[in-house]
Amino acid sequence: MPPVLKPETQDKNSVYGPVDSWRLGRSLGIDLLLQTSICSFNCIYCQLGDIQNKTIERKIYVETDQLERDFKNSDWESADIITLSGSGEPTLALNLGEVIHMIKEYSDKPVMVLTNGTTLKDPAVRADLQEADTVAIKLDAGSEEVFQRMNRPVSGVTLASVIKGAEAFRKEYKGKLCLQCMFMPANLSEAETLAKLANKIQPDEIQLNTPKRPYPKGWFPETRGSHDRTDFPAQKLRVVSEEEAQSLQAIFQKKTNAPLISVYRACETGLN
Ligand code: SF4
């Protein structure tokens, strides 16, 4: 049995990678949360495992000074893109806008933020995101019932509130807006309704995905960007088959106008 990695034994660097990503090329990760896993969702497939701090409170989790120091000490020059995701929902960090600005001042690399969309109803969050080159919003469900079952949000967050926030953001944001849809057997039947919701948001791109990484039994910093580590206790997840993925792609191609990218096509090239 491999040893269980413990958070307190890990080096808590707020910057990790660059790692190879099927969507992004070489991606350098910035973790604005780091203390533990912190999110307003607790998705059933989360690569961080069961979220430790389920909250929608915005505050400073990692000081900008530390983030700046770790970024400047990192191998950022070899990255294709700088990605803000890390140990949970990055828009919960109150210094989000300040950190994006710091990165843009220091490097010419594009900055991408991955968000679950739960905070986009807040004008301050939408303003913080304006300087990012790309924002990718998670959208896994077309109905409230599947949303609650799959994303398990904190109390008070509904699918309708996420869609409303995303629509408001779309109106204000000039960068590239993507939707990331994670498919498992649990939400396969949502494809049509989800495609309809996607049209309301009018993204520049839709990314279809299925969980390729196992569900770890606990959080530790390596779960942020690890694509190939298996030396920790984890549960394998049920993914969408090649055949199911093809029918998903066909539905999205028919029902939406946005360009589509899919992990299945990327997997043929060997990327995670
Ligand atoms: S939104 Fe992301 S970080 Fe939060 S629980 Fe879902 S997969 Fe994990």
mmCIF file of N, CA and C in Angstrom, residues 80-205:
data_model
loop_
_atom_site.group_PDB
_atom_site.id
_atom_site.type_symbol
_atom_site.label_atom_id
_atom_site.label_comp_id
_atom_site.label_asym_id
_atom_site.label_seq_id
_atom_site.Cartn_x
_atom_site.Cartn_y
_atom_site.Cartn_z
ATOM 1 N N ASP A 80 3.065 27.920 -21.763
ATOM 2 C CA ASP A 80 2.291 28.539 -22.852
ATOM 3 C C ASP A 80 1.223 29.458 -22.275
ATOM 4 N N ILE A 81 0.797 29.144 -21.064
ATOM 5 C CA ILE A 81 -0.334 29.868 -20.474
ATOM 6 C C ILE A 81 -0.228 29.811 -18.949
ATOM 7 N N ILE A 82 -0.740 30.840 -18.291
ATOM 8 C CA ILE A 82 -0.777 30.866 -16.826
ATOM 9 C C ILE A 82 -2.238 30.623 -16.430
ATOM 10 N N THR A 83 -2.461 29.597 -15.620
ATOM 11 C CA THR A 83 -3.842 29.220 -15.299
ATOM 12 C C THR A 83 -4.122 29.392 -13.807
ATOM 13 N N LEU A 84 -5.194 30.120 -13.505
ATOM 14 C CA LEU A 84 -5.603 30.276 -12.108
ATOM 15 C C LEU A 84 -6.710 29.273 -11.817
ATOM 16 N N SER A 85 -6.368 28.248 -11.065
ATOM 17 C CA SER A 85 -7.383 27.280 -10.621
ATOM 18 C C SER A 85 -6.950 26.759 -9.252
ATOM 19 N N GLY A 86 -6.024 25.792 -9.207
ATOM 20 C CA GLY A 86 -5.430 25.374 -7.938
ATOM 21 C C GLY A 86 -6.344 24.604 -7.028
ATOM 22 N N SER A 87 -6.340 24.979 -5.737
ATOM 23 C CA SER A 87 -7.003 24.171 -4.708
ATOM 24 C C SER A 87 -8.478 24.502 -4.534
ATOM 25 N N GLY A 88 -9.163 24.868 -5.596
ATOM 26 C CA GLY A 88 -10.588 25.134 -5.485
ATOM 27 C C GLY A 88 -11.034 26.240 -6.422
ATOM 28 N N GLU A 89 -11.961 27.073 -5.942
ATOM 29 C CA GLU A 89 -12.562 28.111 -6.783
ATOM 30 C C GLU A 89 -11.764 29.423 -6.664
ATOM 31 N N PRO A 90 -11.017 29.796 -7.715
ATOM 32 C CA PRO A 90 -10.108 30.945 -7.595
ATOM 33 C C PRO A 90 -10.795 32.291 -7.390
ATOM 34 N N THR A 91 -12.074 32.414 -7.815
ATOM 35 C CA THR A 91 -12.726 33.720 -7.649
ATOM 36 C C THR A 91 -13.112 33.982 -6.187
ATOM 37 N N LEU A 92 -12.920 32.999 -5.313
ATOM 38 C CA LEU A 92 -13.145 33.245 -3.882
ATOM 39 C C LEU A 92 -12.009 34.084 -3.290
ATOM 40 N N ALA A 93 -10.906 34.185 -4.018
ATOM 41 C CA ALA A 93 -9.780 34.984 -3.523
ATOM 42 C C ALA A 93 -10.051 36.466 -3.782
ATOM 43 N N LEU A 94 -10.033 37.239 -2.718
ATOM 44 C CA LEU A 94 -10.316 38.678 -2.852
ATOM 45 C C LEU A 94 -9.227 39.412 -3.629
ATOM 46 N N ASN A 95 -8.027 38.823 -3.674
ATOM 47 C CA ASN A 95 -6.942 39.464 -4.419
ATOM 48 C C ASN A 95 -6.829 38.956 -5.857
ATOM 49 N N LEU A 96 -7.900 38.337 -6.367
ATOM 50 C CA LEU A 96 -7.906 37.791 -7.729
ATOM 51 C C LEU A 96 -7.481 38.833 -8.783
ATOM 52 N N GLY A 97 -8.141 39.987 -8.787
ATOM 53 C CA GLY A 97 -7.846 41.014 -9.791
ATOM 54 C C GLY A 97 -6.416 41.518 -9.662
ATOM 55 N N GLU A 98 -5.990 41.706 -8.415
ATOM 56 C CA GLU A 98 -4.635 42.199 -8.145
ATOM 57 C C GLU A 98 -3.586 41.206 -8.668
ATOM 58 N N VAL A 99 -3.850 39.916 -8.482
ATOM 59 C CA VAL A 99 -2.889 38.888 -8.900
ATOM 60 C C VAL A 99 -2.852 38.787 -10.427
ATOM 61 N N ILE A 100 -4.008 38.854 -11.072
ATOM 62 C CA ILE A 100 -4.007 38.818 -12.550
ATOM 63 C C ILE A 100 -3.198 40.006 -13.075
ATOM 64 N N HIS A 101 -3.403 41.171 -12.460
ATOM 65 C CA HIS A 101 -2.674 42.365 -12.886
ATOM 66 C C HIS A 101 -1.170 42.176 -12.678
ATOM 67 N N MET A 102 -0.799 41.615 -11.546
ATOM 68 C CA MET A 102 0.627 41.387 -11.244
ATOM 69 C C MET A 102 1.255 40.496 -12.326
ATOM 70 N N ILE A 103 0.556 39.422 -12.707
ATOM 71 C CA ILE A 103 1.097 38.496 -13.713
ATOM 72 C C ILE A 103 1.234 39.203 -15.063
ATOM 73 N N LYS A 104 0.224 39.989 -15.419
ATOM 74 C CA LYS A 104 0.249 40.673 -16.715
ATOM 75 C C LYS A 104 1.362 41.739 -16.771
ATOM 76 N N GLU A 105 1.655 42.328 -15.615
ATOM 77 C CA GLU A 105 2.734 43.318 -15.553
ATOM 78 C C GLU A 105 4.087 42.662 -15.759
ATOM 79 N N TYR A 106 4.197 41.455 -15.250
ATOM 80 C CA TYR A 106 5.498 40.784 -15.197
ATOM 81 C C TYR A 106 5.778 39.934 -16.420
ATOM 82 N N SER A 107 4.756 39.369 -17.042
ATOM 83 C CA SER A 107 5.003 38.467 -18.180
ATOM 84 C C SER A 107 4.014 38.763 -19.305
ATOM 85 N N ASP A 108 4.355 38.233 -20.485
ATOM 86 C CA ASP A 108 3.462 38.436 -21.632
ATOM 87 C C ASP A 108 2.631 37.186 -21.911
ATOM 88 N N LYS A 109 2.609 36.226 -20.981
ATOM 89 C CA LYS A 109 1.870 34.981 -21.189
ATOM 90 C C LYS A 109 0.370 35.227 -21.008
ATOM 91 N N PRO A 110 -0.450 34.531 -21.802
ATOM 92 C CA PRO A 110 -1.896 34.673 -21.588
ATOM 93 C C PRO A 110 -2.318 34.103 -20.236
ATOM 94 N N VAL A 111 -3.306 34.741 -19.637
ATOM 95 C CA VAL A 111 -3.811 34.309 -18.322
ATOM 96 C C VAL A 111 -5.221 33.763 -18.477
ATOM 97 N N MET A 112 -5.427 32.586 -17.910
ATOM 98 C CA MET A 112 -6.752 31.957 -17.969
ATOM 99 C C MET A 112 -7.249 31.698 -16.544
ATOM 100 N N VAL A 113 -8.539 31.907 -16.323
ATOM 101 C CA VAL A 113 -9.131 31.608 -15.016
ATOM 102 C C VAL A 113 -10.202 30.535 -15.196
ATOM 103 N N LEU A 114 -10.118 29.479 -14.398
ATOM 104 C CA LEU A 114 -11.155 28.437 -14.403
ATOM 105 C C LEU A 114 -12.091 28.710 -13.235
ATOM 106 N N THR A 115 -13.366 28.854 -13.508
ATOM 107 C CA THR A 115 -14.314 29.165 -12.429
ATOM 108 C C THR A 115 -15.559 28.287 -12.509
ATOM 109 N N ASN A 116 -16.183 28.086 -11.359
ATOM 110 C CA ASN A 116 -17.453 27.341 -11.367
ATOM 111 C C ASN A 116 -18.640 28.279 -11.565
ATOM 112 N N GLY A 117 -18.373 29.575 -11.675
ATOM 113 C CA GLY A 117 -19.417 30.537 -12.022
ATOM 114 C C GLY A 117 -20.300 30.982 -10.862
ATOM 115 N N THR A 118 -20.092 30.436 -9.675
ATOM 116 C CA THR A 118 -21.013 30.741 -8.567
ATOM 117 C C THR A 118 -20.896 32.177 -8.068
ATOM 118 N N THR A 119 -19.761 32.830 -8.332
ATOM 119 C CA THR A 119 -19.577 34.197 -7.826
ATOM 120 C C THR A 119 -19.799 35.260 -8.902
ATOM 121 N N LEU A 120 -20.123 34.838 -10.114
ATOM 122 C CA LEU A 120 -20.204 35.804 -11.222
ATOM 123 C C LEU A 120 -21.374 36.770 -11.092
ATOM 124 N N LYS A 121 -22.288 36.491 -10.192
ATOM 125 C CA LYS A 121 -23.384 37.443 -9.967
ATOM 126 C C LYS A 121 -22.873 38.698 -9.237
ATOM 127 N N ASP A 122 -21.689 38.598 -8.670
ATOM 128 C CA ASP A 122 -21.084 39.700 -7.920
ATOM 129 C C ASP A 122 -20.313 40.603 -8.894
ATOM 130 N N PRO A 123 -20.723 41.882 -9.047
ATOM 131 C CA PRO A 123 -20.032 42.775 -9.988
ATOM 132 C C PRO A 123 -18.534 42.912 -9.698
ATOM 133 N N ALA A 124 -18.146 42.798 -8.418
ATOM 134 C CA ALA A 124 -16.720 42.928 -8.070
ATOM 135 C C ALA A 124 -15.908 41.770 -8.659
ATOM 136 N N VAL A 125 -16.489 40.578 -8.684
ATOM 137 C CA VAL A 125 -15.795 39.424 -9.281
ATOM 138 C C VAL A 125 -15.689 39.630 -10.792
ATOM 139 N N ARG A 126 -16.770 40.074 -11.388
ATOM 140 C CA ARG A 126 -16.748 40.281 -12.841
ATOM 141 C C ARG A 126 -15.687 41.332 -13.212
ATOM 142 N N ALA A 127 -15.557 42.367 -12.375
ATOM 143 C CA ALA A 127 -14.542 43.400 -12.631
ATOM 144 C C ALA A 127 -13.140 42.808 -12.464
ATOM 145 N N ASP A 128 -12.949 41.974 -11.464
ATOM 146 C CA ASP A 128 -11.631 41.355 -11.227
ATOM 147 C C ASP A 128 -11.171 40.522 -12.420
ATOM 148 N N LEU A 129 -12.131 39.949 -13.150
ATOM 149 C CA LEU A 129 -11.781 39.013 -14.228
ATOM 150 C C LEU A 129 -11.503 39.702 -15.566
ATOM 151 N N GLN A 130 -11.749 41.003 -15.634
ATOM 152 C CA GLN A 130 -11.686 41.677 -16.948
ATOM 153 C C GLN A 130 -10.317 41.580 -17.606
ATOM 154 N N GLU A 131 -9.259 41.554 -16.793
ATOM 155 C CA GLU A 131 -7.914 41.561 -17.394
ATOM 156 C C GLU A 131 -7.451 40.171 -17.841
ATOM 157 N N ALA A 132 -8.189 39.118 -17.479
ATOM 158 C CA ALA A 132 -7.820 37.756 -17.905
ATOM 159 C C ALA A 132 -8.064 37.607 -19.400
ATOM 160 N N ASP A 133 -7.207 36.845 -20.080
ATOM 161 C CA ASP A 133 -7.379 36.638 -21.516
ATOM 162 C C ASP A 133 -8.508 35.653 -21.801
ATOM 163 N N THR A 134 -8.618 34.646 -20.936
ATOM 164 C CA THR A 134 -9.654 33.626 -21.114
ATOM 165 C C THR A 134 -10.279 33.313 -19.756
ATOM 166 N N VAL A 135 -11.584 33.166 -19.755
ATOM 167 C CA VAL A 135 -12.278 32.682 -18.555
ATOM 168 C C VAL A 135 -13.097 31.461 -18.965
ATOM 169 N N ALA A 136 -12.923 30.370 -18.239
ATOM 170 C CA ALA A 136 -13.667 29.148 -18.541
ATOM 171 C C ALA A 136 -14.629 28.862 -17.388
ATOM 172 N N ILE A 137 -15.912 28.793 -17.713
ATOM 173 C CA ILE A 137 -16.944 28.559 -16.692
ATOM 174 C C ILE A 137 -17.396 27.101 -16.759
ATOM 175 N N LYS A 138 -17.475 26.490 -15.602
ATOM 176 C CA LYS A 138 -17.946 25.100 -15.529
ATOM 177 C C LYS A 138 -19.466 25.056 -15.665
ATOM 178 N N LEU A 139 -19.943 24.158 -16.518
ATOM 179 C CA LEU A 139 -21.392 23.951 -16.646
ATOM 180 C C LEU A 139 -21.630 22.476 -16.937
ATOM 181 N N ASP A 140 -22.114 21.752 -15.938
ATOM 182 C CA ASP A 140 -22.244 20.292 -16.065
ATOM 183 C C ASP A 140 -23.686 19.815 -16.100
ATOM 184 N N ALA A 141 -24.632 20.718 -15.847
ATOM 185 C CA ALA A 141 -26.016 20.257 -15.711
ATOM 186 C C ALA A 141 -26.964 21.185 -16.452
ATOM 187 N N GLY A 142 -28.063 20.602 -16.920
ATOM 188 C CA GLY A 142 -29.094 21.399 -17.570
ATOM 189 C C GLY A 142 -30.328 21.513 -16.687
ATOM 190 N N SER A 143 -30.317 20.830 -15.558
ATOM 191 C CA SER A 143 -31.460 20.891 -14.640
ATOM 192 C C SER A 143 -30.956 21.081 -13.210
ATOM 193 N N GLU A 144 -31.806 21.685 -12.392
ATOM 194 C CA GLU A 144 -31.438 21.948 -11.001
ATOM 195 C C GLU A 144 -31.135 20.643 -10.254
ATOM 196 N N GLU A 145 -31.917 19.634 -10.558
ATOM 197 C CA GLU A 145 -31.762 18.369 -9.840
ATOM 198 C C GLU A 145 -30.372 17.757 -10.066
ATOM 199 N N VAL A 146 -29.938 17.710 -11.324
ATOM 200 C CA VAL A 146 -28.619 17.137 -11.631
ATOM 201 C C VAL A 146 -27.507 18.075 -11.153
ATOM 202 N N PHE A 147 -27.760 19.385 -11.255
ATOM 203 C CA PHE A 147 -26.789 20.372 -10.743
ATOM 204 C C PHE A 147 -26.496 20.112 -9.263
ATOM 205 N N GLN A 148 -27.558 19.945 -8.474
ATOM 206 C CA GLN A 148 -27.380 19.725 -7.036
ATOM 207 C C GLN A 148 -26.682 18.387 -6.772
ATOM 208 N N ARG A 149 -27.003 17.388 -7.559
ATOM 209 C CA ARG A 149 -26.453 16.045 -7.354
ATOM 210 C C ARG A 149 -24.991 15.949 -7.802
ATOM 211 N N MET A 150 -24.665 16.645 -8.873
ATOM 212 C CA MET A 150 -23.321 16.495 -9.436
ATOM 213 C C MET A 150 -22.319 17.521 -8.889
ATOM 214 N N ASN A 151 -22.764 18.765 -8.766
ATOM 215 C CA ASN A 151 -21.848 19.821 -8.314
ATOM 216 C C ASN A 151 -21.935 20.087 -6.810
ATOM 217 N N ARG A 152 -23.032 19.647 -6.187
ATOM 218 C CA ARG A 152 -23.202 19.765 -4.733
ATOM 219 C C ARG A 152 -22.762 21.140 -4.203
ATOM 220 N N PRO A 153 -23.443 22.214 -4.663
ATOM 221 C CA PRO A 153 -23.031 23.569 -4.266
ATOM 222 C C PRO A 153 -23.352 23.858 -2.801
ATOM 223 N N VAL A 154 -22.755 24.942 -2.280
ATOM 224 C CA VAL A 154 -23.105 25.396 -0.928
ATOM 225 C C VAL A 154 -24.551 25.887 -0.952
ATOM 226 N N SER A 155 -25.132 25.947 0.215
ATOM 227 C CA SER A 155 -26.539 26.323 0.340
ATOM 228 C C SER A 155 -26.824 27.678 -0.338
ATOM 229 N N GLY A 156 -27.913 27.748 -1.063
ATOM 230 C CA GLY A 156 -28.329 29.013 -1.686
ATOM 231 C C GLY A 156 -27.881 29.152 -3.126
ATOM 232 N N VAL A 157 -26.912 28.363 -3.563
ATOM 233 C CA VAL A 157 -26.452 28.458 -4.958
ATOM 234 C C VAL A 157 -27.314 27.547 -5.818
ATOM 235 N N THR A 158 -27.901 28.129 -6.866
ATOM 236 C CA THR A 158 -28.746 27.354 -7.778
ATOM 237 C C THR A 158 -28.175 27.438 -9.191
ATOM 238 N N LEU A 159 -28.627 26.530 -10.049
ATOM 239 C CA LEU A 159 -28.196 26.579 -11.448
ATOM 240 C C LEU A 159 -28.628 27.901 -12.074
ATOM 241 N N ALA A 160 -29.854 28.339 -11.744
ATOM 242 C CA ALA A 160 -30.357 29.605 -12.310
ATOM 243 C C ALA A 160 -29.455 30.770 -11.911
ATOM 244 N N SER A 161 -28.956 30.777 -10.672
ATOM 245 C CA SER A 161 -28.098 31.896 -10.238
ATOM 246 C C SER A 161 -26.762 31.866 -10.979
ATOM 247 N N VAL A 162 -26.254 30.674 -11.275
ATOM 248 C CA VAL A 162 -24.991 30.568 -12.021
ATOM 249 C C VAL A 162 -25.190 31.068 -13.457
ATOM 250 N N ILE A 163 -26.298 30.665 -14.066
ATOM 251 C CA ILE A 163 -26.564 31.090 -15.453
ATOM 252 C C ILE A 163 -26.733 32.611 -15.521
ATOM 253 N N LYS A 164 -27.436 33.158 -14.536
ATOM 254 C CA LYS A 164 -27.643 34.614 -14.513
ATOM 255 C C LYS A 164 -26.302 35.359 -14.402
ATOM 256 N N GLY A 165 -25.450 34.864 -13.525
ATOM 257 C CA GLY A 165 -24.120 35.473 -13.365
ATOM 258 C C GLY A 165 -23.304 35.358 -14.641
ATOM 259 N N ALA A 166 -23.380 34.190 -15.294
ATOM 260 C CA ALA A 166 -22.602 33.963 -16.521
ATOM 261 C C ALA A 166 -23.104 34.883 -17.643
ATOM 262 N N GLU A 167 -24.408 35.072 -17.712
ATOM 263 C CA GLU A 167 -24.964 35.957 -18.752
ATOM 264 C C GLU A 167 -24.516 37.409 -18.522
ATOM 265 N N ALA A 168 -24.520 37.827 -17.261
ATOM 266 C CA ALA A 168 -24.082 39.194 -16.940
ATOM 267 C C ALA A 168 -22.607 39.359 -17.299
ATOM 268 N N PHE A 169 -21.824 38.329 -17.006
ATOM 269 C CA PHE A 169 -20.390 38.387 -17.303
ATOM 270 C C PHE A 169 -20.157 38.461 -18.816
ATOM 271 N N ARG A 170 -20.893 37.659 -19.563
ATOM 272 C CA ARG A 170 -20.750 37.643 -21.017
ATOM 273 C C ARG A 170 -20.944 39.043 -21.613
ATOM 274 N N LYS A 171 -21.898 39.785 -21.049
ATOM 275 C CA LYS A 171 -22.187 41.128 -21.578
ATOM 276 C C LYS A 171 -21.012 42.082 -21.356
ATOM 277 N N GLU A 172 -20.268 41.862 -20.271
ATOM 278 C CA GLU A 172 -19.209 42.816 -19.909
ATOM 279 C C GLU A 172 -17.823 42.395 -20.381
ATOM 280 N N TYR A 173 -17.631 41.104 -20.571
ATOM 281 C CA TYR A 173 -16.279 40.580 -20.760
ATOM 282 C C TYR A 173 -15.874 40.589 -22.237
ATOM 283 N N LYS A 174 -14.678 41.124 -22.520
ATOM 284 C CA LYS A 174 -14.212 41.225 -23.912
ATOM 285 C C LYS A 174 -13.267 40.082 -24.292
ATOM 286 N N GLY A 175 -12.813 39.307 -23.307
ATOM 287 C CA GLY A 175 -11.872 38.221 -23.595
ATOM 288 C C GLY A 175 -12.594 36.986 -24.118
ATOM 289 N N LYS A 176 -11.854 35.873 -24.155
ATOM 290 C CA LYS A 176 -12.428 34.621 -24.667
ATOM 291 C C LYS A 176 -13.158 33.902 -23.530
ATOM 292 N N LEU A 177 -14.415 33.628 -23.762
ATOM 293 C CA LEU A 177 -15.225 32.963 -22.740
ATOM 294 C C LEU A 177 -15.519 31.518 -23.180
ATOM 295 N N CYS A 178 -15.113 30.579 -22.344
ATOM 296 C CA CYS A 178 -15.338 29.153 -22.654
ATOM 297 C C CYS A 178 -16.305 28.554 -21.648
ATOM 298 N N LEU A 179 -16.989 27.523 -22.075
ATOM 299 C CA LEU A 179 -17.767 26.697 -21.149
ATOM 300 C C LEU A 179 -17.095 25.338 -21.081
ATOM 301 N N GLN A 180 -16.916 24.829 -19.866
ATOM 302 C CA GLN A 180 -16.339 23.492 -19.691
ATOM 303 C C GLN A 180 -17.426 22.574 -19.154
ATOM 304 N N CYS A 181 -17.749 21.555 -19.909
ATOM 305 C CA CYS A 181 -18.809 20.629 -19.505
ATOM 306 C C CYS A 181 -18.198 19.261 -19.225
ATOM 307 N N MET A 182 -18.316 18.826 -17.988
ATOM 308 C CA MET A 182 -17.782 17.520 -17.592
ATOM 309 C C MET A 182 -18.910 16.500 -17.687
ATOM 310 N N PHE A 183 -18.696 15.447 -18.467
ATOM 311 C CA PHE A 183 -19.749 14.437 -18.611
ATOM 312 C C PHE A 183 -19.351 13.117 -17.971
ATOM 313 N N MET A 184 -20.320 12.567 -17.257
ATOM 314 C CA MET A 184 -20.207 11.240 -16.633
ATOM 315 C C MET A 184 -21.546 10.552 -16.910
ATOM 316 N N PRO A 185 -21.667 9.269 -16.606
ATOM 317 C CA PRO A 185 -22.981 8.639 -16.785
ATOM 318 C C PRO A 185 -24.083 9.403 -16.042
ATOM 319 N N ALA A 186 -23.752 10.044 -14.926
ATOM 320 C CA ALA A 186 -24.743 10.754 -14.103
ATOM 321 C C ALA A 186 -25.415 11.926 -14.811
ATOM 322 N N ASN A 187 -24.772 12.521 -15.816
ATOM 323 C CA ASN A 187 -25.394 13.683 -16.470
ATOM 324 C C ASN A 187 -25.495 13.550 -17.985
ATOM 325 N N LEU A 188 -25.298 12.340 -18.483
ATOM 326 C CA LEU A 188 -25.376 12.139 -19.942
ATOM 327 C C LEU A 188 -26.709 12.590 -20.526
ATOM 328 N N SER A 189 -27.778 12.340 -19.769
ATOM 329 C CA SER A 189 -29.113 12.665 -20.282
ATOM 330 C C SER A 189 -29.374 14.177 -20.294
ATOM 331 N N GLU A 190 -28.428 14.964 -19.758
ATOM 332 C CA GLU A 190 -28.606 16.423 -19.697
ATOM 333 C C GLU A 190 -28.102 17.139 -20.949
ATOM 334 N N ALA A 191 -27.533 16.391 -21.884
ATOM 335 C CA ALA A 191 -26.818 17.043 -22.997
ATOM 336 C C ALA A 191 -27.670 18.090 -23.725
ATOM 337 N N GLU A 192 -28.914 17.751 -24.016
ATOM 338 C CA GLU A 192 -29.750 18.686 -24.801
ATOM 339 C C GLU A 192 -30.070 19.948 -24.011
ATOM 340 N N THR A 193 -30.477 19.777 -22.755
ATOM 341 C CA THR A 193 -30.832 20.956 -21.950
ATOM 342 C C THR A 193 -29.590 21.795 -21.653
ATOM 343 N N LEU A 194 -28.473 21.102 -21.476
ATOM 344 C CA LEU A 194 -27.229 21.822 -21.226
ATOM 345 C C LEU A 194 -26.819 22.645 -22.457
ATOM 346 N N ALA A 195 -26.983 22.071 -23.618
ATOM 347 C CA ALA A 195 -26.655 22.793 -24.850
ATOM 348 C C ALA A 195 -27.537 24.044 -24.982
ATOM 349 N N LYS A 196 -28.803 23.926 -24.568
ATOM 350 C CA LYS A 196 -29.708 25.093 -24.620
ATOM 351 C C LYS A 196 -29.214 26.188 -23.679
ATOM 352 N N LEU A 197 -28.785 25.797 -22.473
ATOM 353 C CA LEU A 197 -28.263 26.787 -21.519
ATOM 354 C C LEU A 197 -26.991 27.433 -22.067
ATOM 355 N N ALA A 198 -26.174 26.616 -22.702
ATOM 356 C CA ALA A 198 -24.925 27.138 -23.278
ATOM 357 C C ALA A 198 -25.238 28.261 -24.272
ATOM 358 N N ASN A 199 -26.279 28.090 -25.050
ATOM 359 C CA ASN A 199 -26.648 29.118 -26.028
ATOM 360 C C ASN A 199 -27.029 30.432 -25.357
ATOM 361 N N LYS A 200 -27.601 30.348 -24.154
ATOM 362 C CA LYS A 200 -27.967 31.577 -23.436
ATOM 363 C C LYS A 200 -26.715 32.379 -23.072
ATOM 364 N N ILE A 201 -25.635 31.659 -22.798
ATOM 365 C CA ILE A 201 -24.404 32.331 -22.355
ATOM 366 C C ILE A 201 -23.566 32.805 -23.551
ATOM 367 N N GLN A 202 -23.766 32.202 -24.710
ATOM 368 C CA GLN A 202 -23.029 32.565 -25.929
ATOM 369 C C GLN A 202 -21.509 32.514 -25.753
ATOM 370 N N PRO A 203 -20.987 31.366 -25.414
ATOM 371 C CA PRO A 203 -19.525 31.264 -25.226
ATOM 372 C C PRO A 203 -18.789 31.312 -26.570
ATOM 373 N N ASP A 204 -17.491 31.572 -26.486
ATOM 374 C CA ASP A 204 -16.650 31.537 -27.691
ATOM 375 C C ASP A 204 -16.187 30.115 -27.996
ATOM 376 N N GLU A 205 -16.324 29.240 -27.005
ATOM 377 C CA GLU A 205 -15.886 27.847 -27.199
ATOM 378 C C GLU A 205 -16.559 26.976 -26.139
#
